[in-house]
Amino acid sequence: MIIAERKPLNEIIAMVTDAKRILVLGCRGCVTVCSAGGEREVGILASLIRLGKMKAGQQCEVIEATLVRQCDKEYVDAIDQWDGRYDAIVSMACGVGVNFIANLRPCDKVYPAVNTTAFGGSAEQGVWSEQCAGCGNCVLHLTGGLCPVARCAKSLMNGPCGGSVNGRCEIHKDVPCIWQSIYDRLERTGKATDMNRIAPIRDWSTAGHGGPRKTMRNDLTI
Amino acid sequence: MAFVPNIQAFCCHYTAQQSCAENQGGLIADGFPANITVNRLACGGKLEVTTLLKAFENGADGVYMVGCPADKCHNLMGSQRAAKRVAAVKQALAELGVEPERVAMFHLARGLHPEFVQAGQQMHETVTALGPSPFNAELSSSPAQTKLMPSGYKGGAQ
């Protein structure tokens, strides 16, 4: 899923300083799972915005709502039901949701309430870690299922580097060296000789270095 | 006229049981501040961040939670969860430039009635010293607010 975390409160309140009617809009997708922008977080942020406005002596109406997703036109169109009742939308979805609202509602002011940080999963309750970089050219079949692009600090394709010490990355002792983990997994599965293979110079154009990426499925388009 | 703070106390069923049994009149006779409204929850784990924030929205000058000792919660983790939510509200108040001391967590053993009264007195003293909530001060000088969404917390016992 996409991992996000709420921006500092004062940053959000500064975005809506001039707004008197605010639609705080959550998403039931990834940001609900990572507790950044679901229905519960919408309630908290709406309350905090109201309190911030009260402290500043400003009148404010806050609508709380959560869409099924903010990355599909069909769901974003549901915002029509609040037409004329808000000056600004504060989206608690990931950056995709904010972009979709901006794309589909050209006259609406929309602001991000969260920082979109990574593709990852829940390592334990309340902890999420990056697992995938969305680079567009997956090599997990060569690396024991562990991603060197997302999980190596240098995104090395032929690791480990000289900074790997006792299975830990040189950037922090709590960060495992993913190339050590890759080697350990390959050895356990009888494929340690795969480490001798030299990965060629990589074409990063699929990783967004060639501009915004677009996926099209002719069997699905209408 | 002396400032009398509006304080909302949220108490888990187990820590508040004996205190509530003798009703508000009995508590006040024992020295429990009359300006504290006791809201009983089934468990500290039921406490939501929004419950505390709504209390401030509804005019509270101070808010506190009384739950079981952290390592002896009747429902194992309830009071630990409550403490984390109180801590989250403390941080939010600090971000808003409001004294974090306006919200507090107390861990009390079940049935210790004098300690329950003392927690109320301590909170009363703290909030009285802090003065009116900055949220309330500004609200009184502004026209009445209109909220399109109803508040989840209406105040009073639960």
Short mmCIF file of C-alpha atoms in Angstrom, two decimals:
data_model
loop_
_atom_site.label_atom_id
_atom_site.label_comp_id
_atom_site.label_asym_id
_atom_site.label_seq_id
_atom_site.Cartn_x
_atom_site.Cartn_y
_atom_site.Cartn_z
CA MET A 1 0.00 0.00 0.00
CA ILE A 2 0.92 3.66 -0.18
CA ILE A 3 2.24 4.93 3.15
CA ALA A 4 1.55 8.47 4.29
CA GLU A 5 1.67 10.52 7.46
CA ARG A 6 -0.13 13.66 8.45
CA LYS A 7 1.64 16.95 7.90
CA PRO A 8 2.41 19.18 10.89
CA LEU A 9 -0.81 20.74 12.07
CA ASN A 10 0.30 24.33 11.71
CA GLU A 11 1.28 23.67 8.09
CA ILE A 12 -2.24 22.46 7.35
CA ILE A 13 -3.92 25.30 9.21
CA ALA A 14 -1.75 27.83 7.34
CA MET A 15 -3.01 26.40 4.03
CA VAL A 16 -6.63 27.18 4.94
CA THR A 17 -6.12 30.51 6.69
CA ASP A 18 -8.50 32.25 4.30
CA ALA A 19 -11.07 29.48 4.07
CA LYS A 20 -14.29 29.78 6.05
CA ARG A 21 -15.84 26.53 4.86
CA ILE A 22 -13.57 23.51 4.64
CA LEU A 23 -14.24 20.02 3.33
CA VAL A 24 -11.89 17.57 5.09
CA LEU A 25 -11.88 14.59 2.78
CA GLY A 26 -10.53 11.18 3.74
CA CYS A 27 -9.95 8.06 1.66
CA ARG A 28 -10.89 4.50 2.55
CA GLY A 29 -7.90 3.10 0.63
CA CYS A 30 -4.27 2.86 1.65
CA VAL A 31 -4.32 5.87 3.98
CA THR A 32 -7.04 4.25 6.05
CA VAL A 33 -4.90 1.13 6.46
CA CYS A 34 -1.84 3.14 7.50
CA SER A 35 -3.96 5.35 9.80
CA ALA A 36 -3.04 8.59 8.05
CA GLY A 37 -6.20 9.68 6.28
CA GLY A 38 -9.18 7.44 6.97
CA GLU A 39 -12.46 8.27 8.63
CA ARG A 40 -10.96 8.37 12.12
CA GLU A 41 -8.14 10.71 11.06
CA VAL A 42 -10.66 12.95 9.27
CA GLY A 43 -12.55 13.35 12.54
CA ILE A 44 -9.37 14.24 14.40
CA LEU A 45 -8.11 16.72 11.80
CA ALA A 46 -11.52 18.38 11.43
CA SER A 47 -11.67 18.87 15.17
CA LEU A 48 -8.13 20.27 15.27
CA ILE A 49 -8.86 22.68 12.40
CA ARG A 50 -11.98 23.89 14.22
CA LEU A 51 -9.95 24.39 17.42
CA GLY A 52 -7.20 26.18 15.52
CA LYS A 53 -9.74 28.50 13.95
CA MET A 54 -11.45 29.06 17.32
CA LYS A 55 -8.13 30.03 18.87
CA ALA A 56 -7.49 32.45 16.02
CA GLY A 57 -10.96 33.92 16.47
CA GLN A 58 -12.01 32.88 12.98
CA GLN A 59 -15.37 31.50 12.02
CA CYS A 60 -15.22 28.20 10.23
CA GLU A 61 -17.49 25.43 9.05
CA VAL A 62 -15.89 22.05 8.61
CA ILE A 63 -17.50 19.21 6.68
CA GLU A 64 -16.13 15.74 7.39
CA ALA A 65 -16.36 13.09 4.68
CA THR A 66 -14.49 10.04 3.46
CA LEU A 67 -14.63 8.67 -0.08
CA VAL A 68 -14.19 5.04 -1.06
CA ARG A 69 -11.11 6.16 -2.99
CA GLN A 70 -9.75 9.43 -4.31
CA CYS A 71 -7.91 7.83 -7.23
CA ASP A 72 -10.95 7.02 -9.37
CA LYS A 73 -13.11 9.56 -11.20
CA GLU A 74 -16.31 7.77 -10.19
CA TYR A 75 -15.60 8.32 -6.50
CA VAL A 76 -14.10 11.80 -6.81
CA ASP A 77 -17.26 12.90 -8.63
CA ALA A 78 -19.12 12.30 -5.36
CA ILE A 79 -17.69 15.64 -4.20
CA ASP A 80 -20.50 17.19 -6.27
CA GLN A 81 -22.84 16.61 -3.32
CA TRP A 82 -21.04 19.35 -1.35
CA ASP A 83 -20.92 21.85 -4.23
CA GLY A 84 -21.26 25.41 -2.96
CA ARG A 85 -20.67 24.40 0.65
CA TYR A 86 -16.88 24.68 0.83
CA ASP A 87 -14.13 27.15 -0.05
CA ALA A 88 -11.32 24.60 0.17
CA ILE A 89 -10.81 20.87 0.18
CA VAL A 90 -8.23 19.40 2.56
CA SER A 91 -7.50 15.96 1.18
CA MET A 92 -6.19 13.29 3.51
CA ALA A 93 -5.53 10.91 0.62
CA CYS A 94 -2.09 10.27 -0.80
CA GLY A 95 -0.70 12.61 -3.44
CA VAL A 96 -2.59 10.67 -6.07
CA GLY A 97 -5.90 11.70 -4.55
CA VAL A 98 -4.93 15.36 -4.37
CA ASN A 99 -3.86 15.26 -8.02
CA PHE A 100 -7.10 13.56 -9.06
CA ILE A 101 -9.18 16.23 -7.36
CA ALA A 102 -7.06 18.94 -8.99
CA ASN A 103 -7.43 17.21 -12.38
CA LEU A 104 -11.18 16.75 -12.15
CA ARG A 105 -12.22 19.91 -10.33
CA PRO A 106 -10.27 22.73 -11.99
CA CYS A 107 -11.87 25.54 -9.97
CA ASP A 108 -11.58 23.95 -6.53
CA LYS A 109 -8.80 24.77 -4.10
CA VAL A 110 -7.38 21.49 -2.83
CA TYR A 111 -4.64 21.09 -0.23
CA PRO A 112 -2.71 18.03 0.98
CA ALA A 113 -3.03 17.07 4.63
CA VAL A 114 -0.51 14.23 4.45
CA ASN A 115 2.98 13.62 3.17
CA THR A 116 3.06 10.58 0.90
CA THR A 117 6.18 8.71 1.87
CA ALA A 118 6.53 5.22 0.37
CA PHE A 119 5.14 1.93 -0.89
CA GLY A 120 5.33 -0.42 2.03
CA GLY A 121 3.67 -2.54 4.62
CA SER A 122 3.02 -2.78 8.32
CA ALA A 123 6.10 -4.20 10.04
CA GLU A 124 4.29 -4.22 13.37
CA GLN A 125 1.40 -2.29 14.85
CA GLY A 126 2.04 1.41 14.33
CA VAL A 127 5.19 0.85 12.25
CA TRP A 128 5.34 0.88 8.44
CA SER A 129 8.39 0.24 6.31
CA GLU A 130 9.26 0.85 2.67
CA GLN A 131 9.39 -2.29 0.55
CA CYS A 132 9.01 -1.17 -3.08
CA ALA A 133 10.14 1.86 -5.06
CA GLY A 134 7.73 1.45 -7.96
CA CYS A 135 10.69 1.55 -10.34
CA GLY A 136 8.79 -0.10 -13.19
CA ASN A 137 11.31 -2.90 -13.85
CA CYS A 138 11.08 -5.49 -11.11
CA VAL A 139 14.17 -7.60 -10.32
CA LEU A 140 12.79 -9.48 -7.32
CA HIS A 141 13.11 -12.82 -9.15
CA LEU A 142 16.89 -12.27 -9.11
CA THR A 143 17.21 -11.04 -5.54
CA GLY A 144 15.34 -13.57 -3.44
CA GLY A 145 12.21 -11.42 -3.35
CA LEU A 146 13.96 -8.56 -1.53
CA CYS A 147 14.16 -5.21 -3.31
CA PRO A 148 17.59 -3.58 -3.62
CA VAL A 149 16.10 -0.49 -5.26
CA ALA A 150 13.86 0.41 -2.33
CA ARG A 151 15.73 -1.21 0.53
CA CYS A 152 19.40 -0.50 -0.24
CA ALA A 153 20.31 3.06 0.74
CA LYS A 154 22.29 3.35 -2.51
CA SER A 155 19.86 1.31 -4.65
CA LEU A 156 22.84 -0.81 -5.67
CA MET A 157 22.17 -3.50 -8.23
CA ASN A 158 25.43 -5.32 -7.44
CA GLY A 159 25.74 -5.18 -3.68
CA PRO A 160 26.68 -5.18 -0.94
CA CYS A 161 28.86 -2.10 -0.75
CA GLY A 162 31.84 -1.68 1.57
CA GLY A 163 29.68 -0.07 4.23
CA SER A 164 27.89 -3.28 5.15
CA VAL A 165 29.02 -4.33 8.66
CA ASN A 166 27.69 -7.41 10.46
CA GLY A 167 24.62 -7.41 8.26
CA ARG A 168 23.81 -3.79 8.99
CA CYS A 169 23.81 -0.78 6.70
CA GLU A 170 26.32 1.99 7.32
CA ILE A 171 23.54 4.62 7.38
CA HIS A 172 22.13 3.28 10.67
CA LYS A 173 22.67 0.24 12.87
CA ASP A 174 18.94 -0.47 12.89
CA VAL A 175 18.80 -0.77 9.10
CA PRO A 176 19.58 -4.24 7.78
CA CYS A 177 21.88 -4.46 4.78
CA ILE A 178 19.41 -5.74 2.22
CA TRP A 179 22.22 -7.23 0.13
CA GLN A 180 23.28 -9.31 3.13
CA SER A 181 19.66 -10.43 3.47
CA ILE A 182 19.53 -11.20 -0.25
CA TYR A 183 22.68 -13.33 0.03
CA ASP A 184 21.32 -15.16 3.09
CA ARG A 185 18.05 -15.95 1.33
CA LEU A 186 19.73 -17.09 -1.88
CA GLU A 187 22.06 -19.34 0.13
CA ARG A 188 19.14 -20.88 2.07
CA THR A 189 17.35 -21.65 -1.18
CA GLY A 190 20.41 -23.11 -2.90
CA LYS A 191 20.85 -20.20 -5.26
CA ALA A 192 23.88 -18.46 -3.73
CA THR A 193 25.72 -18.63 -7.05
CA ASP A 194 23.19 -16.10 -8.38
CA MET A 195 25.27 -13.55 -6.48
CA ASN A 196 28.04 -14.05 -9.04
CA ARG A 197 25.83 -12.72 -11.80
CA ILE A 198 26.68 -9.12 -12.70
CA ALA A 199 23.63 -6.92 -13.18
CA PRO A 200 24.07 -4.74 -16.28
CA ILE A 201 23.91 -0.98 -16.26
CA ARG A 202 20.28 -0.22 -15.62
CA ASP A 203 17.89 1.81 -17.73
CA TRP A 204 16.06 3.96 -15.20
CA SER A 205 13.59 5.43 -17.69
CA THR A 206 10.89 3.12 -16.29
CA ALA A 207 11.43 4.64 -12.85
CA GLY A 208 10.09 8.03 -13.85
CA HIS A 209 13.36 9.38 -15.14
CA GLY A 210 11.73 9.36 -18.57
CA GLY A 211 8.85 11.57 -17.44
CA PRO A 212 5.44 10.70 -15.96
CA ARG A 213 4.54 7.06 -16.50
CA LYS A 214 1.30 5.84 -17.99
CA THR A 215 -0.08 2.32 -18.12
CA MET A 216 -2.59 1.38 -20.80
CA ARG A 217 -4.43 -1.91 -21.17
CA ASN A 218 -6.08 -2.18 -24.56
CA ASP A 219 -8.21 -5.07 -23.35
CA LEU A 220 -9.76 -2.79 -20.73
CA THR A 221 -10.06 0.58 -22.44
CA ILE A 222 -13.43 1.57 -23.90
CA MET B 1 -15.72 36.92 39.54
CA ALA B 2 -13.23 34.10 40.13
CA PHE B 3 -12.57 31.80 37.23
CA VAL B 4 -14.12 28.35 37.70
CA PRO B 5 -12.84 26.01 35.01
CA ASN B 6 -15.04 23.64 33.07
CA ILE B 7 -13.27 20.30 33.46
CA GLN B 8 -14.33 17.08 31.81
CA ALA B 9 -13.11 13.83 33.38
CA PHE B 10 -13.25 10.56 31.47
CA CYS B 11 -13.01 7.52 33.68
CA CYS B 12 -12.98 3.85 32.95
CA HIS B 13 -15.72 1.83 34.57
CA TYR B 14 -13.30 0.05 36.87
CA THR B 15 -11.44 3.02 38.35
CA ALA B 16 -14.58 5.17 38.64
CA GLN B 17 -16.96 2.50 39.87
CA GLN B 18 -16.70 3.10 43.60
CA SER B 19 -16.34 6.83 43.24
CA CYS B 20 -19.44 7.07 41.11
CA ALA B 21 -21.36 4.72 43.38
CA GLU B 22 -21.76 7.42 45.98
CA ASN B 23 -22.94 9.84 43.29
CA GLN B 24 -21.73 13.35 42.54
CA GLY B 25 -23.08 14.72 45.82
CA GLY B 26 -21.07 12.26 47.86
CA LEU B 27 -17.94 12.96 45.84
CA ILE B 28 -18.28 16.69 46.37
CA ALA B 29 -18.71 16.13 50.10
CA ASP B 30 -15.36 14.33 50.02
CA GLY B 31 -13.69 17.29 48.35
CA PHE B 32 -14.12 16.45 44.67
CA PRO B 33 -14.43 19.76 42.73
CA ALA B 34 -18.03 20.39 41.73
CA ASN B 35 -16.97 21.87 38.40
CA ILE B 36 -15.67 18.52 37.14
CA THR B 37 -18.07 16.47 35.06
CA VAL B 38 -17.41 12.75 35.27
CA ASN B 39 -17.96 10.82 32.04
CA ARG B 40 -17.73 7.08 32.53
CA LEU B 41 -16.39 4.85 29.77
CA ALA B 42 -16.65 1.08 29.58
CA CYS B 43 -12.85 0.96 29.32
CA GLY B 44 -9.98 3.37 28.73
CA GLY B 45 -9.52 1.63 25.38
CA LYS B 46 -12.82 3.20 24.31
CA LEU B 47 -11.39 6.67 24.63
CA GLU B 48 -10.91 8.29 21.23
CA VAL B 49 -8.72 11.29 20.43
CA THR B 50 -11.84 12.96 19.05
CA THR B 51 -13.63 12.47 22.38
CA LEU B 52 -11.00 14.62 24.09
CA LEU B 53 -10.90 17.19 21.28
CA LYS B 54 -14.71 17.50 21.18
CA ALA B 55 -14.65 18.22 24.90
CA PHE B 56 -12.42 21.23 24.19
CA GLU B 57 -14.64 22.23 21.25
CA ASN B 58 -17.63 22.10 23.57
CA GLY B 59 -16.05 24.51 26.02
CA ALA B 60 -13.87 22.52 28.39
CA ASP B 61 -10.91 24.35 29.92
CA GLY B 62 -9.28 21.07 30.91
CA VAL B 63 -9.80 17.40 30.18
CA TYR B 64 -8.41 14.32 31.89
CA MET B 65 -8.65 10.58 31.82
CA VAL B 66 -8.55 8.20 34.76
CA GLY B 67 -7.69 4.62 33.90
CA CYS B 68 -6.30 1.49 35.50
CA PRO B 69 -2.58 1.18 36.36
CA ALA B 70 -0.74 0.65 33.07
CA ASP B 71 0.32 -2.89 33.98
CA LYS B 72 -2.90 -3.87 35.73
CA CYS B 73 -5.64 -2.87 33.36
CA HIS B 74 -8.81 -4.91 33.78
CA ASN B 75 -8.90 -5.27 29.98
CA LEU B 76 -5.11 -5.71 29.64
CA MET B 77 -4.24 -2.79 27.33
CA GLY B 78 -7.11 -0.31 27.73
CA SER B 79 -5.38 2.18 30.00
CA GLN B 80 -2.19 2.05 27.89
CA ARG B 81 -4.23 2.89 24.81
CA ALA B 82 -5.93 5.73 26.67
CA ALA B 83 -2.55 7.11 27.76
CA LYS B 84 -1.31 7.13 24.16
CA ARG B 85 -4.42 9.02 23.02
CA VAL B 86 -4.03 11.55 25.82
CA ALA B 87 -0.39 11.97 24.73
CA ALA B 88 -1.53 12.53 21.15
CA VAL B 89 -3.86 15.32 22.30
CA LYS B 90 -1.07 16.84 24.41
CA GLN B 91 1.07 17.01 21.29
CA ALA B 92 -1.76 18.49 19.22
CA LEU B 93 -2.40 21.17 21.85
CA ALA B 94 1.30 22.05 21.82
CA GLU B 95 1.19 22.33 18.01
CA LEU B 96 -1.75 24.70 18.37
CA GLY B 97 0.16 26.81 20.88
CA VAL B 98 -2.03 25.75 23.82
CA GLU B 99 -0.74 24.49 27.17
CA PRO B 100 -0.43 20.67 27.00
CA GLU B 101 -1.15 20.56 30.74
CA ARG B 102 -4.82 21.13 29.92
CA VAL B 103 -5.08 17.43 29.23
CA ALA B 104 -3.77 14.72 31.55
CA MET B 105 -3.77 11.01 32.24
CA PHE B 106 -4.05 9.44 35.67
CA HIS B 107 -3.51 5.76 36.38
CA LEU B 108 -5.35 4.76 39.56
CA ALA B 109 -5.96 1.45 41.19
CA ARG B 110 -9.52 0.26 41.39
CA GLY B 111 -11.44 1.42 44.41
CA LEU B 112 -8.94 3.93 45.76
CA HIS B 113 -11.48 6.63 46.40
CA PRO B 114 -9.24 9.30 48.01
CA GLU B 115 -6.81 9.14 45.08
CA PHE B 116 -9.69 9.64 42.66
CA VAL B 117 -10.67 12.80 44.56
CA GLN B 118 -7.03 13.94 44.68
CA ALA B 119 -6.67 13.55 40.92
CA GLY B 120 -9.70 15.80 40.46
CA GLN B 121 -8.30 18.37 42.89
CA GLN B 122 -4.92 18.31 41.15
CA MET B 123 -6.50 18.87 37.75
CA HIS B 124 -8.69 21.64 39.15
CA GLU B 125 -5.63 23.43 40.55
CA THR B 126 -3.65 23.05 37.32
CA VAL B 127 -6.41 24.32 35.05
CA THR B 128 -7.42 27.12 37.39
CA ALA B 129 -3.80 28.34 37.34
CA LEU B 130 -3.72 28.17 33.55
CA GLY B 131 -6.89 30.23 33.22
CA PRO B 132 -9.63 30.00 30.59
CA SER B 133 -8.98 27.86 27.54
CA PRO B 134 -7.68 29.92 24.61
CA PHE B 135 -10.35 28.21 22.53
CA ASN B 136 -13.09 29.52 24.80
CA ALA B 137 -11.64 33.01 25.12
CA GLU B 138 -11.69 33.55 21.38
CA LEU B 139 -15.04 31.86 20.95
CA SER B 140 -16.71 34.26 23.34
CA SER B 141 -15.61 37.23 21.22
CA SER B 142 -16.70 35.64 17.94
CA PRO B 143 -20.16 35.09 16.52
CA ALA B 144 -21.63 31.68 17.16
CA GLN B 145 -20.15 28.96 15.05
CA THR B 146 -22.10 26.79 12.71
CA LYS B 147 -20.93 23.26 12.16
CA LEU B 148 -22.34 21.27 9.32
CA MET B 149 -21.36 18.04 10.98
CA PRO B 150 -22.75 17.27 14.43
CA SER B 151 -20.29 16.64 17.22
CA GLY B 152 -19.94 13.03 18.26
CA TYR B 153 -19.41 13.92 21.89
CA LYS B 154 -22.31 15.72 23.55
CA GLY B 155 -20.92 15.93 27.04
CA GLY B 156 -22.37 14.37 30.15
CA ALA B 157 -22.09 10.84 31.43
CA GLN B 158 -21.76 8.02 28.96
#
